Short mmCIF file of N, CA and C in Angstrom, two decimals:
data_model
loop_
_atom_site.label_atom_id
_atom_site.label_comp_id
_atom_site.label_asym_id
_atom_site.label_seq_id
_atom_site.Cartn_x
_atom_site.Cartn_y
_atom_site.Cartn_z
N UNK C 1 101.01 89.96 99.58
CA UNK C 1 101.93 89.02 99.00
C UNK C 1 101.11 87.85 98.47
N UNK C 2 101.54 87.30 97.35
CA UNK C 2 100.82 86.20 96.73
C UNK C 2 101.77 85.07 96.39
N UNK C 3 101.20 83.90 96.14
CA UNK C 3 101.94 82.80 95.54
C UNK C 3 101.41 82.61 94.13
N UNK C 4 102.26 82.13 93.26
CA UNK C 4 101.86 81.89 91.87
C UNK C 4 102.18 80.45 91.51
N UNK C 5 101.17 79.71 91.04
CA UNK C 5 101.39 78.34 90.56
C UNK C 5 102.10 78.43 89.22
N UNK C 6 103.34 77.89 89.12
CA UNK C 6 104.08 78.03 87.87
C UNK C 6 103.47 77.27 86.70
N UNK C 7 102.63 76.28 86.99
CA UNK C 7 102.01 75.50 85.92
C UNK C 7 100.76 76.15 85.35
N UNK C 8 99.98 76.80 86.22
CA UNK C 8 98.71 77.36 85.76
C UNK C 8 98.68 78.88 85.76
N UNK C 9 99.60 79.51 86.50
CA UNK C 9 99.57 80.95 86.64
C UNK C 9 98.57 81.43 87.68
N UNK C 10 97.86 80.48 88.32
CA UNK C 10 96.88 80.83 89.35
C UNK C 10 97.58 81.49 90.53
N UNK C 11 96.97 82.56 91.06
CA UNK C 11 97.52 83.25 92.21
C UNK C 11 96.64 83.04 93.43
N UNK C 12 97.28 83.04 94.62
CA UNK C 12 96.57 82.93 95.89
C UNK C 12 97.23 83.88 96.88
N UNK C 13 96.41 84.44 97.76
CA UNK C 13 96.96 85.26 98.84
C UNK C 13 97.84 84.40 99.73
N UNK C 14 98.98 84.96 100.12
CA UNK C 14 99.89 84.26 101.02
C UNK C 14 99.99 84.99 102.35
N UNK C 15 100.12 86.30 102.29
CA UNK C 15 100.25 87.12 103.50
C UNK C 15 99.45 88.38 103.26
N UNK C 16 98.45 88.63 104.10
CA UNK C 16 97.55 89.75 103.88
C UNK C 16 97.51 90.66 105.11
N UNK C 17 96.77 91.74 105.00
CA UNK C 17 96.56 92.63 106.13
C UNK C 17 97.29 93.95 106.02
N UNK C 18 97.95 94.19 104.89
CA UNK C 18 98.70 95.44 104.73
C UNK C 18 97.88 96.54 104.07
N UNK C 19 96.76 96.19 103.46
CA UNK C 19 95.92 97.21 102.80
C UNK C 19 94.66 97.45 103.60
N UNK C 20 94.27 98.71 103.69
CA UNK C 20 93.03 99.07 104.36
C UNK C 20 91.84 98.88 103.42
N UNK C 21 90.70 99.36 103.85
CA UNK C 21 89.47 99.23 103.07
C UNK C 21 89.65 99.84 101.69
N UNK C 22 89.22 99.12 100.69
CA UNK C 22 89.27 99.53 99.29
C UNK C 22 90.69 99.75 98.78
N UNK C 23 91.69 99.35 99.56
CA UNK C 23 93.07 99.51 99.13
C UNK C 23 93.56 100.94 99.11
N UNK C 24 92.86 101.82 99.84
CA UNK C 24 93.21 103.24 99.83
C UNK C 24 94.21 103.63 100.91
N UNK C 25 94.45 102.75 101.88
CA UNK C 25 95.42 103.04 102.93
C UNK C 25 96.24 101.78 103.19
N UNK C 26 97.38 101.95 103.82
CA UNK C 26 98.24 100.81 104.12
C UNK C 26 98.61 100.81 105.59
N UNK C 27 98.91 99.62 106.10
CA UNK C 27 99.39 99.50 107.48
C UNK C 27 100.82 98.94 107.49
N UNK C 28 101.46 98.95 106.37
CA UNK C 28 102.83 98.47 106.25
C UNK C 28 103.20 98.35 104.79
N UNK C 29 104.47 98.01 104.55
CA UNK C 29 104.91 97.87 103.17
C UNK C 29 105.97 96.78 103.10
N UNK C 30 105.56 95.54 102.79
CA UNK C 30 106.55 94.47 102.65
C UNK C 30 107.53 94.82 101.54
N UNK C 31 108.82 94.67 101.81
CA UNK C 31 109.82 95.11 100.85
C UNK C 31 110.72 93.98 100.36
N UNK C 32 110.98 92.96 101.19
CA UNK C 32 111.90 91.90 100.79
C UNK C 32 111.56 90.63 101.54
N UNK C 33 111.93 89.49 100.97
CA UNK C 33 111.73 88.19 101.59
C UNK C 33 113.04 87.42 101.51
N UNK C 34 113.42 86.80 102.64
CA UNK C 34 114.60 85.94 102.69
C UNK C 34 114.20 84.63 103.34
N UNK C 35 114.84 83.54 102.94
CA UNK C 35 114.56 82.22 103.50
C UNK C 35 115.64 81.89 104.53
N UNK C 36 115.21 81.53 105.74
CA UNK C 36 116.12 81.14 106.82
C UNK C 36 116.55 79.68 106.62
N UNK C 37 117.65 79.25 107.27
CA UNK C 37 118.09 77.86 107.14
C UNK C 37 117.04 76.83 107.54
N UNK C 38 116.13 77.20 108.47
CA UNK C 38 115.09 76.25 108.89
C UNK C 38 113.85 76.30 108.00
N UNK C 39 113.88 77.09 106.92
CA UNK C 39 112.76 77.17 105.99
C UNK C 39 111.79 78.30 106.29
N UNK C 40 111.94 78.96 107.42
CA UNK C 40 111.08 80.10 107.74
C UNK C 40 111.37 81.24 106.76
N UNK C 41 110.40 82.10 106.59
CA UNK C 41 110.57 83.28 105.74
C UNK C 41 110.69 84.51 106.62
N UNK C 42 111.63 85.38 106.31
CA UNK C 42 111.73 86.69 106.95
C UNK C 42 111.23 87.72 105.94
N UNK C 43 110.24 88.49 106.35
CA UNK C 43 109.66 89.52 105.49
C UNK C 43 109.94 90.88 106.13
N UNK C 44 110.65 91.73 105.42
CA UNK C 44 110.91 93.07 105.96
C UNK C 44 109.77 93.99 105.58
N UNK C 45 109.40 94.84 106.52
CA UNK C 45 108.32 95.81 106.34
C UNK C 45 108.93 97.18 106.56
N UNK C 46 109.27 97.87 105.48
CA UNK C 46 109.93 99.16 105.64
C UNK C 46 108.95 100.29 105.96
N UNK C 47 107.66 100.00 105.94
CA UNK C 47 106.67 100.99 106.36
C UNK C 47 106.63 101.13 107.87
N UNK C 48 106.88 100.02 108.59
CA UNK C 48 106.84 100.03 110.05
C UNK C 48 108.21 99.80 110.68
N UNK C 49 109.22 99.51 109.86
CA UNK C 49 110.55 99.27 110.39
C UNK C 49 110.65 97.97 111.18
N UNK C 50 109.92 96.94 110.75
CA UNK C 50 109.95 95.65 111.45
C UNK C 50 110.20 94.52 110.46
N UNK C 51 110.49 93.35 111.02
CA UNK C 51 110.60 92.12 110.22
C UNK C 51 109.64 91.09 110.80
N UNK C 52 109.03 90.33 109.91
CA UNK C 52 108.13 89.25 110.33
C UNK C 52 108.81 87.93 110.02
N UNK C 53 108.67 86.97 110.94
CA UNK C 53 109.16 85.61 110.71
C UNK C 53 107.93 84.74 110.46
N UNK C 54 107.86 84.13 109.30
CA UNK C 54 106.69 83.35 108.89
C UNK C 54 107.11 81.88 108.86
N UNK C 55 106.37 81.04 109.59
CA UNK C 55 106.66 79.60 109.62
C UNK C 55 105.41 78.82 109.23
N UNK C 56 105.59 77.54 108.98
CA UNK C 56 104.48 76.67 108.60
C UNK C 56 104.33 75.58 109.64
N UNK C 57 103.09 75.37 110.09
CA UNK C 57 102.76 74.26 110.96
C UNK C 57 101.70 73.43 110.28
N UNK C 58 101.94 72.13 110.18
CA UNK C 58 100.93 71.27 109.58
C UNK C 58 99.70 71.22 110.46
N UNK C 59 98.53 71.22 109.84
CA UNK C 59 97.28 71.16 110.61
C UNK C 59 97.12 69.86 111.36
#
């Protein structure tokens, strides 16, 4: 999953770890993203039948 800067078109990795070496294998398949009322993201992974809850903590 990536983010895209709407002003420059620059992309950055946002959520990684689903592709194996050289991109030849996968360990999941993110399929959809929903935003929770508290701002967290729910990412469904239909490759593993799970959902991830992604939150942000300031450093």
